[in-house]
Amino acid sequence: MSKSAVLIGNPSVGKSLIFNNLTGLGVEVSNYPGTTVDIMQGVVKYENREFTLIDLPGIYSLSGDAPEEKMVREYLVTQDSDLFIAVIDAKHLERNLYLLLQVTEIQKPLLIVLNMVDEARAGGKEVNASMLSEIFGVPVIESVATEGLNLEKIAEEILEGDAKVPKIVCRFDHHIEAAVTNLRKFHNLSFAESLFALENVKLSTLSDDVMETAQAISEEIEKRHLMSSEQIVGTNRHNASKEIAEKTTKEIQSVKHRDLDSLLTRTFPGVPILIFIMILILGIVFTVGGFLEELIVGTLETYVLVPFSALSLPPLVETLGGSVILAIISGLGIAFPYVFLFYIFISILEDTGYLTRAAFLADRGMHHLGLHGQGLIPLVLSFGCSVPAIMSIRMLPTKRERIIASVLVTMLPCSARTVVISGIVASFVGFAAAFSIYGIIFILVFLIGCILSKVTPGEQYGMILEMAQLRKPVPKMVIKKAWMRVREFLYIAMPLILVSSVFLGLFEYLGWVEMFTSFINPLSETVLGLPGFAFTALLFGILRKEMVIGALADLGGTADLAMILSGSQLYVFAVVCILFVPCISTIAVLAKENGWKNAAVITILTLSVGIVIGAILNFVFMLV
């Protein structure tokens, strides 16, 4: 039976980099049962032997109420693993020791990885790894994850090391110690479970009777100390962290370097630099992505779709087969030109440490939308493709912010919607009209964001953001991280694109599309001022938004759209298309990140906004 090890640590300590270096591309991402929190799992092969490595979300404490903290706490206490691997940042040792002390209290075999020792030395600090090992009674491995330093020692320790249970080095107040002893004796609890109960921290292994007993003891302790049990325990851990850090760290001569943060985190020139970087990324993705999309789509159409159409198969087989091929062309046309490119740039921003600085600069402005600075990234990503934008909301700290960001992302014009604006309005109405659509959308996004910030349930917290160290990205790791993310898109989106494309093809073959057009025509003309075939064309945007152009031309009988629709009708059609039901890929990712109920609500909301705005524009055009 292969061994298993679990990586634990604060955010931005290099934990995921160690995981990616060891596991390569064979990674499985899944939700921990009963939660929406992702855990990553991979199999590591080392010298003809293998073991399972699990990467838990980065957290600062096991005692908090955040979904990630609850999940990690539950996992560490209830799941069986051969080894815990605590990754700590050498340059911020004292802060990292708090979580490490909590992990030692669980009393399971532990390995400590002292990462970023190079950055600590450059900053004038050197941590004595041998002394740290002696204090905790477990092995300590120094590492520089960006360079792959000593990663083989981690693998060797997992496979062959003498796994040791750490010493509990934090000395608690004698009343806390006595309470822990009593809870362990009378309720058969572990040391960690007893402390969690005294801190009033929920855990599946703690019964209501245990919590009531712990609450009664805590009240007695609070009367004696005029402090709650959780405050006393937290203070004891912080004092122990400070003492250990002072004992194991010494000052050395630092390496002087230019302080780029003085430029990147100030309003000027930080904001202009941020705007330039975002525009540059969007420009590169749109330009290169557009070229790659034409290349991929053109190649597949020439060598797959055209030969298939030339086979003269039975009508039903030809329709369904053509739908499958078009779905594959559509999916690949999104995935690699836009999604993969965006993920490469986001990975670069993450690995350089610039992403935290961008979030810091955007924080104040994003408050109006009910978001914090991190919310800037999904909104920027949405201009390329809504799918990676929705995927990126998992970096937001609360469910409230994730829902608000999801709504706003689905409304912003992605590259496919930009094709609709340029291909319909700019081509047949004018560039001024096309730009005015962006104005309408941005105003709507701002207004709806302000409304959602007031009505969306959940508390709004302040942003506590650790500035990651600025460093050079590792190209290999950037590509690997981008591929892992785009692979997740392919697994989620491609099956749904295929299924929905087949159904649309079948409906068209059976004549149901024509029936729907006749049915919807009176309502479409009355509300939106559009003929039924135009509303039917909007349904093809469920696959990809730019497909509505071809559908509109097919159903209208001509590619010269100005012959079948007036300028005002084309304008209304484009606006409704932008705000209409998101594409199937976006809906699938919305459901994965927020649940099917919230995905349905967001879809209905955008559909309703689209119809209402379209009706208002139609009424205005009728008046003029």
Coordinates of C-alpha atoms in Angstrom, one line a residue:
M1 CA 0.0 0.0 0.0
S2 CA 1.5 3.4 -1.1
K3 CA 2.2 6.0 1.5
S4 CA 0.4 9.4 1.6
A5 CA 1.5 12.8 2.8
V6 CA -0.3 16.1 3.3
L7 CA 1.1 19.6 2.6
I8 CA 0.0 22.3 5.1
G9 CA 1.0 25.9 5.4
N10 CA 0.1 29.6 5.2
P11 CA -0.8 31.2 1.8
S12 CA 2.2 32.1 -0.4
V13 CA 4.8 30.0 1.4
G14 CA 5.6 27.9 -1.8
K15 CA 3.5 25.0 -0.7
S16 CA 1.7 24.6 -4.1
L17 CA 5.0 25.1 -5.9
I18 CA 6.5 22.1 -4.0
F19 CA 3.4 20.1 -4.8
N20 CA 3.6 21.0 -8.6
N21 CA 7.3 20.2 -8.7
L22 CA 6.8 16.8 -7.1
T23 CA 3.6 15.7 -8.9
G24 CA 4.1 17.1 -12.4
L25 CA 0.9 17.2 -14.4
G26 CA -0.8 14.1 -13.0
V27 CA -3.0 16.1 -10.6
E28 CA -6.6 15.5 -9.6
V29 CA -8.6 18.5 -8.3
S30 CA -11.8 17.7 -6.3
N31 CA -14.0 19.2 -3.6
Y32 CA -13.6 17.9 -0.1
P33 CA -16.9 16.1 0.8
G34 CA -19.6 18.5 2.0
T35 CA -17.7 21.6 1.0
T36 CA -16.9 23.7 -2.1
V37 CA -13.2 23.9 -1.1
D38 CA -10.8 22.3 -3.5
I39 CA -8.0 19.9 -2.6
M40 CA -5.4 18.8 -5.0
Q41 CA -4.0 15.3 -5.1
G42 CA -1.3 13.7 -7.2
V43 CA 0.9 10.6 -7.3
V44 CA 4.7 11.1 -7.0
K45 CA 7.1 8.5 -8.5
Y46 CA 10.5 8.5 -7.0
E47 CA 13.2 5.8 -7.6
N48 CA 10.6 3.2 -8.7
R49 CA 8.4 3.8 -5.7
E50 CA 5.4 6.0 -5.4
F51 CA 3.3 7.9 -2.9
T52 CA 0.3 10.1 -2.8
L53 CA 0.7 13.8 -2.1
I54 CA -2.2 16.0 -1.1
D55 CA -2.1 19.8 -1.2
L56 CA -4.5 21.5 1.3
P57 CA -5.6 25.2 0.9
G58 CA -3.3 27.8 2.5
I59 CA -4.6 29.1 5.8
Y60 CA -3.2 31.1 8.8
S61 CA -5.0 29.2 11.6
L62 CA -6.9 26.0 12.3
S63 CA -9.4 27.8 14.6
G64 CA -11.2 30.2 12.1
D65 CA -14.6 30.0 10.5
A66 CA -13.6 30.4 6.9
P67 CA -14.5 27.4 4.7
E68 CA -10.9 26.6 4.0
E69 CA -10.0 26.7 7.7
K70 CA -12.9 24.4 8.6
M71 CA -12.0 22.0 5.8
V72 CA -8.3 21.8 6.7
R73 CA -9.1 21.4 10.4
E74 CA -11.6 18.6 9.7
Y75 CA -9.2 16.9 7.3
L76 CA -6.2 16.9 9.6
V77 CA -8.1 15.6 12.6
T78 CA -10.3 12.9 10.9
Q79 CA -8.3 11.7 7.9
D80 CA -5.5 9.2 8.0
S81 CA -2.2 10.2 6.5
D82 CA 1.3 8.8 7.0
L83 CA 2.9 12.2 7.2
F84 CA 2.0 15.9 7.7
I85 CA 4.4 18.2 5.8
A86 CA 4.3 21.7 7.3
V87 CA 5.8 24.3 4.8
I88 CA 6.9 27.5 6.5
D89 CA 8.4 30.7 5.2
A90 CA 11.9 31.3 6.6
K91 CA 11.6 35.1 6.2
H92 CA 8.3 35.3 8.1
L93 CA 9.1 32.6 10.6
E94 CA 7.2 33.9 13.7
R95 CA 3.9 34.3 11.8
N96 CA 4.2 30.8 10.2
L97 CA 5.0 29.2 13.6
Y98 CA 1.4 29.8 14.9
L99 CA -0.1 27.3 12.5
L100 CA 2.8 24.9 12.9
L101 CA 2.2 24.9 16.7
Q102 CA -1.5 24.0 16.1
V103 CA -0.4 21.2 13.7
T104 CA 1.9 19.8 16.4
E105 CA -1.0 19.6 18.8
I106 CA -2.8 17.1 16.5
Q107 CA 0.1 14.7 17.4
K108 CA 0.6 13.0 14.0
P109 CA 3.9 12.3 12.3
L110 CA 5.4 15.6 11.0
L111 CA 8.0 16.9 8.6
I112 CA 8.9 20.6 8.5
V113 CA 10.0 22.2 5.3
L114 CA 11.8 25.5 5.8
N115 CA 11.2 27.2 2.5
M116 CA 12.5 30.5 1.0
V117 CA 15.8 30.3 2.9
D118 CA 17.4 32.2 0.0
E119 CA 14.9 35.2 0.4
A120 CA 15.3 35.1 4.2
R121 CA 19.1 35.4 3.8
A122 CA 18.8 38.1 1.2
G123 CA 16.6 40.0 3.7
G124 CA 19.2 39.6 6.5
K125 CA 17.8 36.6 8.4
E126 CA 19.2 33.1 8.8
V127 CA 17.1 30.4 10.5
N128 CA 18.9 27.6 12.4
A129 CA 17.2 24.5 10.9
S130 CA 19.0 22.1 13.3
M131 CA 17.8 24.0 16.4
L132 CA 14.2 24.2 14.9
S133 CA 14.4 20.4 14.5
E134 CA 15.6 19.9 18.1
I135 CA 12.8 22.1 19.5
F136 CA 10.0 20.2 17.7
G137 CA 11.6 16.8 17.7
V138 CA 11.0 16.2 14.0
P139 CA 13.2 16.5 10.8
V140 CA 13.5 20.0 9.2
I141 CA 14.5 20.3 5.5
E142 CA 15.7 23.6 4.1
S143 CA 14.3 24.3 0.6
V144 CA 14.2 26.8 -2.2
A145 CA 11.1 25.6 -4.1
T146 CA 11.6 27.9 -7.0
E147 CA 14.9 26.2 -7.7
G148 CA 13.8 22.7 -6.7
L149 CA 16.4 22.6 -3.9
N150 CA 16.1 19.5 -1.6
L151 CA 12.8 18.4 -3.0
E152 CA 14.3 14.9 -3.4
K153 CA 14.9 14.9 0.4
I154 CA 11.2 15.5 0.9
A155 CA 10.4 12.5 -1.2
E156 CA 13.0 10.4 0.6
E157 CA 11.6 11.4 4.0
I158 CA 8.1 10.4 3.0
L159 CA 9.2 7.0 1.6
E160 CA 12.0 6.1 4.0
G161 CA 12.2 8.6 6.8
D162 CA 11.5 7.7 10.4
A163 CA 8.3 9.6 10.8
K164 CA 8.1 11.2 14.2
V165 CA 5.3 12.7 16.2
P166 CA 6.3 16.2 17.2
K167 CA 6.7 17.5 20.7
I168 CA 4.0 19.9 21.9
V169 CA 6.2 22.8 22.6
C170 CA 3.6 25.5 23.5
R171 CA 3.1 25.8 27.2
F172 CA -0.5 26.8 28.0
D173 CA -1.9 28.5 31.1
H174 CA -2.2 26.0 34.0
H175 CA -6.0 26.4 34.0
I176 CA -6.1 25.5 30.2
E177 CA -3.8 22.6 30.9
A178 CA -6.1 21.3 33.7
A179 CA -9.2 21.7 31.5
V180 CA -7.5 19.8 28.6
T181 CA -6.6 17.0 31.0
N182 CA -10.1 16.7 32.4
L183 CA -11.7 16.7 28.9
R184 CA -9.3 14.1 27.7
K185 CA -9.9 11.9 30.7
F186 CA -13.7 12.0 30.9
H187 CA -14.6 12.3 27.2
N188 CA -11.7 10.3 25.6
L189 CA -10.5 13.2 23.4
S190 CA -7.2 14.0 21.9
F191 CA -5.1 16.9 23.0
A192 CA -6.1 19.0 19.9
E193 CA -9.8 18.1 20.2
S194 CA -9.8 19.3 23.8
L195 CA -8.2 22.6 22.8
F196 CA -10.7 23.1 19.9
A197 CA -13.6 22.5 22.3
L198 CA -12.2 25.1 24.8
E199 CA -11.9 27.5 21.9
N200 CA -15.5 26.8 20.9
V201 CA -14.3 25.6 17.5
K202 CA -16.7 23.2 15.7
L203 CA -15.5 19.7 14.7
S204 CA -17.4 16.7 13.6
T205 CA -15.8 14.5 16.3
L206 CA -17.0 16.8 19.1
S207 CA -20.5 15.9 20.5
D208 CA -22.9 18.4 21.9
D209 CA -22.2 17.1 25.4
V210 CA -18.5 17.8 25.0
M211 CA -19.1 21.3 23.7
E212 CA -21.5 22.0 26.6
T213 CA -18.9 20.8 29.1
A214 CA -16.1 22.7 27.5
Q215 CA -18.3 25.8 27.4
A216 CA -19.0 25.5 31.2
I217 CA -15.2 25.1 31.9
S218 CA -14.4 28.1 29.6
E219 CA -16.9 30.3 31.5
E220 CA -15.1 29.5 34.8
I221 CA -11.7 30.2 33.2
E222 CA -13.0 33.5 31.9
K223 CA -14.2 34.6 35.3
R224 CA -10.7 34.0 36.7
H225 CA -8.7 35.6 33.9
L226 CA -11.2 38.2 32.5
M227 CA -10.2 36.7 29.2
S228 CA -11.9 34.0 27.1
S229 CA -10.3 30.6 26.7
E230 CA -9.7 31.2 23.0
Q231 CA -7.9 34.5 23.8
I232 CA -5.7 32.8 26.4
V233 CA -4.9 29.9 24.0
G234 CA -4.2 32.3 21.1
T235 CA -1.9 34.5 23.3
N236 CA 0.0 31.4 24.5
R237 CA 0.6 30.3 21.0
H238 CA 1.7 33.8 19.8
N239 CA 4.2 34.1 22.8
A240 CA 5.6 30.6 22.0
S241 CA 5.9 31.6 18.3
K242 CA 7.8 34.7 19.2
E243 CA 10.1 32.9 21.6
I244 CA 11.0 30.1 19.1
A245 CA 11.6 32.6 16.3
E246 CA 13.9 34.7 18.4
K247 CA 15.8 31.6 19.5
T248 CA 16.3 30.1 16.0
T249 CA 16.8 33.3 13.9
K250 CA 19.9 35.5 13.7
E251 CA 20.6 38.7 11.8
I252 CA 23.1 38.6 9.0
Q253 CA 24.2 41.1 6.4
S254 CA 21.3 41.7 3.9
V255 CA 21.5 42.0 0.2
K256 CA 20.5 45.4 -0.9
H257 CA 18.0 45.6 -3.8
R258 CA 15.9 48.3 -5.4
D259 CA 12.5 48.8 -3.7
L260 CA 10.1 48.3 -6.5
D261 CA 7.2 48.3 -4.1
S262 CA 7.6 52.1 -3.7
L263 CA 6.6 52.3 -7.4
L264 CA 4.1 49.4 -7.7
T265 CA 2.0 50.1 -4.6
R266 CA 1.5 53.9 -4.7
T267 CA -1.4 55.5 -6.5
F268 CA 1.1 57.1 -8.9
P269 CA 2.8 55.5 -10.7
G270 CA 1.2 52.3 -9.5
V271 CA -2.3 52.7 -11.0
P272 CA -1.0 53.8 -14.5
I273 CA 1.4 50.8 -14.4
L274 CA -1.5 48.5 -13.5
I275 CA -3.7 49.8 -16.3
F276 CA -0.8 49.5 -18.8
I277 CA -0.2 45.9 -17.7
M278 CA -3.9 44.9 -18.0
I279 CA -4.3 46.6 -21.4
L280 CA -1.1 44.9 -22.6
I281 CA -2.3 41.5 -21.5
L282 CA -5.7 42.0 -23.1
G283 CA -4.1 43.3 -26.3
I284 CA -1.7 40.3 -26.5
V285 CA -4.4 37.8 -25.7
F286 CA -6.9 39.3 -28.2
T287 CA -4.3 39.6 -31.0
V288 CA -2.5 36.3 -30.5
G289 CA -5.7 34.5 -29.5
G290 CA -7.5 35.7 -32.5
F291 CA -4.7 34.5 -34.8
L292 CA -4.6 31.1 -33.1
E293 CA -8.4 30.8 -33.1
E294 CA -8.5 31.4 -36.9
L295 CA -5.6 28.9 -37.3
I296 CA -7.3 26.2 -35.2
V297 CA -10.8 26.7 -36.5
G298 CA -9.6 27.0 -40.1
T299 CA -7.5 23.9 -39.9
L300 CA -10.3 21.8 -38.3
E301 CA -12.8 23.0 -40.8
T302 CA -10.6 22.3 -43.7
Y303 CA -9.4 18.8 -42.6
V304 CA -12.3 17.6 -40.6
L305 CA -15.6 19.4 -41.2
V306 CA -15.3 19.7 -45.0
P307 CA -14.3 16.1 -45.6
F308 CA -17.1 14.9 -43.2
S309 CA -19.7 17.0 -45.1
A310 CA -18.5 15.5 -48.4
L311 CA -19.3 11.9 -47.2
S312 CA -23.0 12.3 -48.2
L313 CA -24.2 10.5 -45.1
P314 CA -27.9 10.2 -44.1
P315 CA -29.4 13.6 -43.1
L316 CA -29.7 12.7 -39.4
V317 CA -26.2 11.3 -39.1
E318 CA -24.8 14.3 -41.1
T319 CA -26.6 16.8 -38.8
L320 CA -25.5 15.1 -35.5
G321 CA -22.0 14.4 -36.7
G322 CA -21.6 18.0 -37.9
S323 CA -22.9 19.3 -34.6
V324 CA -20.3 17.2 -32.7
I325 CA -17.5 18.5 -35.0
L326 CA -18.7 22.1 -34.7
A327 CA -18.7 21.7 -30.9
I328 CA -15.2 20.4 -30.8
I329 CA -14.0 23.2 -33.1
S330 CA -15.9 25.7 -30.9
G331 CA -14.4 24.3 -27.6
L332 CA -10.8 24.2 -28.9
G333 CA -11.3 27.6 -30.4
I334 CA -11.9 28.9 -26.9
A335 CA -9.6 26.8 -24.8
F336 CA -6.2 27.3 -26.3
P337 CA -6.3 30.7 -28.0
Y338 CA -7.9 32.6 -25.1
V339 CA -8.2 30.5 -21.9
F340 CA -4.7 29.0 -22.0
L341 CA -3.1 32.4 -22.9
F342 CA -4.9 34.2 -20.1
Y343 CA -3.9 31.5 -17.6
I344 CA -0.2 31.9 -18.7
F345 CA -0.3 35.6 -18.0
I346 CA -2.2 35.1 -14.7
S347 CA 0.3 32.5 -13.7
I348 CA 3.1 35.0 -14.4
L349 CA 1.4 37.7 -12.4
E350 CA 1.0 35.2 -9.5
D351 CA 4.5 33.9 -9.6
T352 CA 6.1 37.3 -9.8
G353 CA 4.1 38.5 -6.8
Y354 CA 2.5 41.4 -8.8
L355 CA -1.0 40.0 -8.4
T356 CA -1.1 41.0 -4.7
R357 CA 0.0 44.5 -5.6
A358 CA -2.7 44.9 -8.2
A359 CA -5.3 43.8 -5.7
F360 CA -3.9 46.3 -3.2
L361 CA -4.2 49.2 -5.7
A362 CA -7.7 48.2 -6.8
D363 CA -9.1 47.7 -3.4
R364 CA -10.7 51.1 -2.7
G365 CA -12.4 51.3 -6.1
M366 CA -13.7 47.7 -5.9
H367 CA -15.5 48.5 -2.6
H368 CA -18.3 50.2 -4.5
L369 CA -19.1 46.9 -6.1
G370 CA -19.1 45.0 -2.9
L371 CA -15.7 43.4 -3.7
H372 CA -12.1 43.8 -2.5
G373 CA -9.0 44.3 -4.6
Q374 CA -8.8 40.6 -5.5
G375 CA -12.0 41.0 -7.5
L376 CA -10.2 43.0 -10.1
I377 CA -8.7 39.8 -11.6
P378 CA -12.0 38.0 -12.5
L379 CA -13.4 41.2 -14.0
V380 CA -10.3 41.7 -16.2
L381 CA -10.3 38.0 -17.2
S382 CA -13.9 38.3 -18.3
F383 CA -12.9 40.5 -21.2
G384 CA -11.1 37.5 -22.7
C385 CA -13.4 34.7 -21.7
S386 CA -16.0 34.3 -18.9
V387 CA -14.9 30.7 -18.1
P388 CA -11.4 31.4 -16.7
A389 CA -12.9 34.5 -15.1
I390 CA -15.5 32.5 -13.2
M391 CA -12.8 29.9 -12.3
S392 CA -10.7 32.7 -10.8
I393 CA -13.3 33.7 -8.3
R394 CA -12.2 30.9 -6.0
M395 CA -9.4 33.3 -4.9
L396 CA -12.0 35.6 -3.3
P397 CA -12.3 35.1 0.4
T398 CA -16.1 35.0 1.0
K399 CA -19.1 33.4 -0.7
R400 CA -20.7 36.8 -0.8
E401 CA -17.9 38.2 -2.9
R402 CA -17.8 35.1 -5.2
I403 CA -21.5 35.5 -6.0
I404 CA -21.2 39.3 -6.7
A405 CA -18.2 38.7 -8.9
S406 CA -19.9 35.9 -10.8
V407 CA -22.9 38.1 -11.7
L408 CA -20.7 40.9 -12.9
V409 CA -18.4 38.6 -14.9
T410 CA -21.4 37.2 -16.8
M411 CA -22.5 40.7 -17.8
L412 CA -19.1 42.0 -19.1
P413 CA -18.4 41.6 -22.8
C414 CA -16.0 38.7 -23.4
S415 CA -14.0 38.3 -26.6
A416 CA -16.9 36.3 -28.2
R417 CA -19.4 39.1 -27.3
T418 CA -16.9 41.6 -28.7
V419 CA -17.1 39.7 -32.0
V420 CA -20.9 40.2 -32.0
I421 CA -20.5 43.9 -31.3
S422 CA -17.9 44.4 -34.0
G423 CA -19.5 41.9 -36.5
I424 CA -23.1 43.3 -36.2
V425 CA -23.1 46.9 -34.9
A426 CA -19.8 48.2 -36.0
S427 CA -20.1 46.6 -39.4
F428 CA -23.7 47.6 -40.2
V429 CA -24.6 50.5 -37.9
G430 CA -21.3 52.3 -37.1
F431 CA -18.3 52.4 -34.7
A432 CA -19.9 55.1 -32.5
A433 CA -22.9 52.8 -31.9
A434 CA -20.6 49.9 -31.1
F435 CA -18.7 51.9 -28.5
S436 CA -21.9 53.1 -26.9
I437 CA -22.9 49.5 -26.2
Y438 CA -19.8 49.2 -24.0
G439 CA -20.9 52.4 -22.2
I440 CA -24.3 50.8 -21.5
I441 CA -22.8 47.6 -20.2
F442 CA -20.3 49.3 -18.0
I443 CA -23.0 51.6 -16.5
L444 CA -25.2 48.5 -15.9
V445 CA -22.3 46.6 -14.3
F446 CA -21.6 49.5 -11.9
L447 CA -25.2 50.0 -10.9
I448 CA -25.9 46.2 -10.4
G449 CA -22.6 45.9 -8.5
C450 CA -23.7 48.7 -6.2
I451 CA -27.1 47.1 -5.7
L452 CA -25.7 43.6 -5.1
S453 CA -23.2 45.1 -2.5
K454 CA -26.3 46.2 -0.5
V455 CA -28.6 43.1 -0.9
T456 CA -26.3 40.1 -1.2
P457 CA -26.4 38.2 2.1
G458 CA -23.2 37.6 4.1
E459 CA -20.8 39.8 6.0
Q460 CA -18.3 42.1 4.3
Y461 CA -14.9 41.8 5.7
G462 CA -11.8 44.0 5.4
M463 CA -9.0 42.8 3.2
I464 CA -5.9 41.4 4.9
L465 CA -3.5 40.7 2.1
E466 CA 0.1 39.5 2.4
M467 CA 2.4 41.1 -0.1
A468 CA 4.2 38.2 -1.8
Q469 CA 7.9 38.5 -2.5
L470 CA 8.7 39.9 -5.9
R471 CA 10.6 37.2 -7.8
K472 CA 11.3 35.9 -11.3
P473 CA 8.8 33.4 -12.6
V474 CA 9.9 29.9 -13.6
P475 CA 8.7 29.3 -17.2
K476 CA 8.3 25.6 -16.7
M477 CA 6.1 26.1 -13.6
V478 CA 4.1 28.9 -15.4
I479 CA 3.3 26.6 -18.3
K480 CA 2.5 23.7 -15.9
K481 CA 0.1 25.8 -13.8
A482 CA -1.6 27.2 -16.9
W483 CA -2.1 23.7 -18.4
M484 CA -3.6 22.4 -15.2
R485 CA -6.2 25.1 -15.2
V486 CA -7.0 24.9 -18.9
R487 CA -7.3 21.1 -18.5
E488 CA -10.0 21.7 -15.8
F489 CA -11.8 23.9 -18.3
L490 CA -11.7 21.1 -20.9
Y491 CA -13.1 18.6 -18.5
I492 CA -16.0 20.8 -17.4
A493 CA -16.9 22.7 -20.6
M494 CA -16.2 20.4 -23.5
P495 CA -18.7 17.6 -22.5
L496 CA -21.5 20.2 -22.1
I497 CA -20.6 21.9 -25.4
L498 CA -20.8 18.6 -27.1
V499 CA -24.2 17.6 -25.6
S500 CA -25.8 21.0 -26.1
S501 CA -24.6 21.1 -29.7
V502 CA -26.0 17.7 -30.5
F503 CA -29.4 18.7 -29.0
L504 CA -29.5 21.9 -31.0
G505 CA -28.6 20.0 -34.2
L506 CA -31.3 17.4 -33.4
F507 CA -33.9 20.2 -32.7
E508 CA -33.0 21.8 -36.1
Y509 CA -33.3 18.5 -37.9
L510 CA -36.7 17.8 -36.4
G511 CA -38.0 21.2 -37.3
W512 CA -38.4 22.3 -33.7
V513 CA -36.3 25.4 -34.3
E514 CA -38.7 26.6 -37.0
M515 CA -41.7 25.8 -34.7
F516 CA -40.1 27.8 -31.9
T517 CA -39.5 30.7 -34.3
S518 CA -43.2 30.8 -35.2
F519 CA -44.2 30.6 -31.6
I520 CA -41.9 33.3 -30.2
N521 CA -42.4 35.8 -33.1
P522 CA -45.4 37.8 -31.7
L523 CA -43.8 38.1 -28.2
S524 CA -40.4 39.0 -29.7
E525 CA -41.8 41.7 -32.0
T526 CA -43.9 43.2 -29.2
V527 CA -41.3 43.4 -26.5
L528 CA -38.0 43.7 -28.4
G529 CA -39.1 44.8 -31.8
L530 CA -37.3 41.8 -33.3
P531 CA -38.7 39.2 -35.7
G532 CA -38.9 35.6 -34.3
F533 CA -35.9 34.3 -36.3
A534 CA -33.7 37.0 -34.6
F535 CA -34.7 35.8 -31.1
T536 CA -34.2 32.2 -32.2
A537 CA -30.7 33.1 -33.3
L538 CA -30.0 34.3 -29.7
L539 CA -30.4 30.7 -28.5
F540 CA -27.3 29.6 -30.5
G541 CA -25.3 31.9 -28.2
I542 CA -25.7 29.2 -25.6
L543 CA -22.9 27.4 -27.3
R544 CA -20.8 30.5 -28.1
K545 CA -21.9 34.0 -28.4
E546 CA -20.3 34.7 -31.8
M547 CA -22.4 31.8 -33.3
V548 CA -25.4 34.1 -33.2
I549 CA -24.0 36.0 -36.2
G550 CA -24.0 32.8 -38.4
A551 CA -27.4 31.7 -37.0
L552 CA -28.9 35.1 -37.7
A553 CA -27.6 35.0 -41.3
D554 CA -28.8 31.4 -41.8
L555 CA -32.3 32.1 -40.4
G556 CA -32.6 35.4 -42.2
G557 CA -31.4 34.0 -45.5
T558 CA -28.6 36.5 -46.1
A559 CA -25.2 37.5 -44.7
D560 CA -26.1 41.2 -45.4
L561 CA -27.9 41.7 -42.1
A562 CA -28.8 45.3 -43.0
M563 CA -31.3 43.9 -45.5
I564 CA -33.3 41.9 -42.9
L565 CA -33.0 44.2 -39.8
S566 CA -32.9 47.9 -39.4
G567 CA -30.1 49.7 -37.6
S568 CA -32.1 50.0 -34.4
Q569 CA -33.1 46.3 -34.5
L570 CA -29.4 45.3 -35.0
Y571 CA -28.5 47.5 -32.0
V572 CA -31.2 46.0 -29.8
F573 CA -30.2 42.5 -30.9
A574 CA -26.5 43.1 -30.0
V575 CA -27.3 44.5 -26.5
V576 CA -29.7 41.6 -25.7
C577 CA -27.1 39.1 -27.0
I578 CA -24.5 40.5 -24.7
L579 CA -26.7 40.3 -21.6
F580 CA -28.6 37.1 -22.7
V581 CA -28.1 33.7 -21.1
P582 CA -24.4 33.0 -20.6
C583 CA -22.8 30.3 -22.8
I584 CA -23.1 26.7 -21.7
S585 CA -19.4 26.6 -20.6
T586 CA -19.9 29.6 -18.3
I587 CA -23.1 28.1 -16.8
A588 CA -21.2 24.9 -16.1
V589 CA -18.3 26.7 -14.4
L590 CA -20.8 28.9 -12.5
A591 CA -22.5 25.7 -11.2
K592 CA -19.1 24.2 -10.1
E593 CA -18.0 27.3 -8.3
N594 CA -21.3 28.5 -6.8
G595 CA -23.7 25.5 -7.0
W596 CA -26.5 24.9 -9.5
K597 CA -29.0 27.0 -7.5
N598 CA -26.9 30.1 -7.6
A599 CA -25.9 29.4 -11.3
A600 CA -29.6 29.3 -12.2
V601 CA -30.4 32.5 -10.3
I602 CA -27.4 34.3 -12.0
T603 CA -28.5 33.0 -15.4
I604 CA -32.1 34.1 -14.9
L605 CA -30.9 37.5 -13.6
T606 CA -28.8 38.2 -16.7
L607 CA -31.6 37.0 -19.0
S608 CA -34.0 39.3 -17.3
V609 CA -31.7 42.3 -17.4
G610 CA -31.1 41.6 -21.1
I611 CA -34.8 41.4 -22.0
V612 CA -35.6 44.5 -19.9
I613 CA -32.8 46.7 -21.4
G614 CA -33.7 45.4 -24.8
A615 CA -37.4 46.4 -24.2
I616 CA -36.4 49.8 -23.0
L617 CA -34.2 50.5 -26.0
N618 CA -36.9 49.3 -28.3
F619 CA -39.4 51.7 -26.7
V620 CA -36.9 54.6 -27.0
F621 CA -36.3 53.8 -30.7
M622 CA -40.0 53.7 -31.3
L623 CA -40.4 57.2 -29.8
V624 CA -37.6 58.7 -31.9

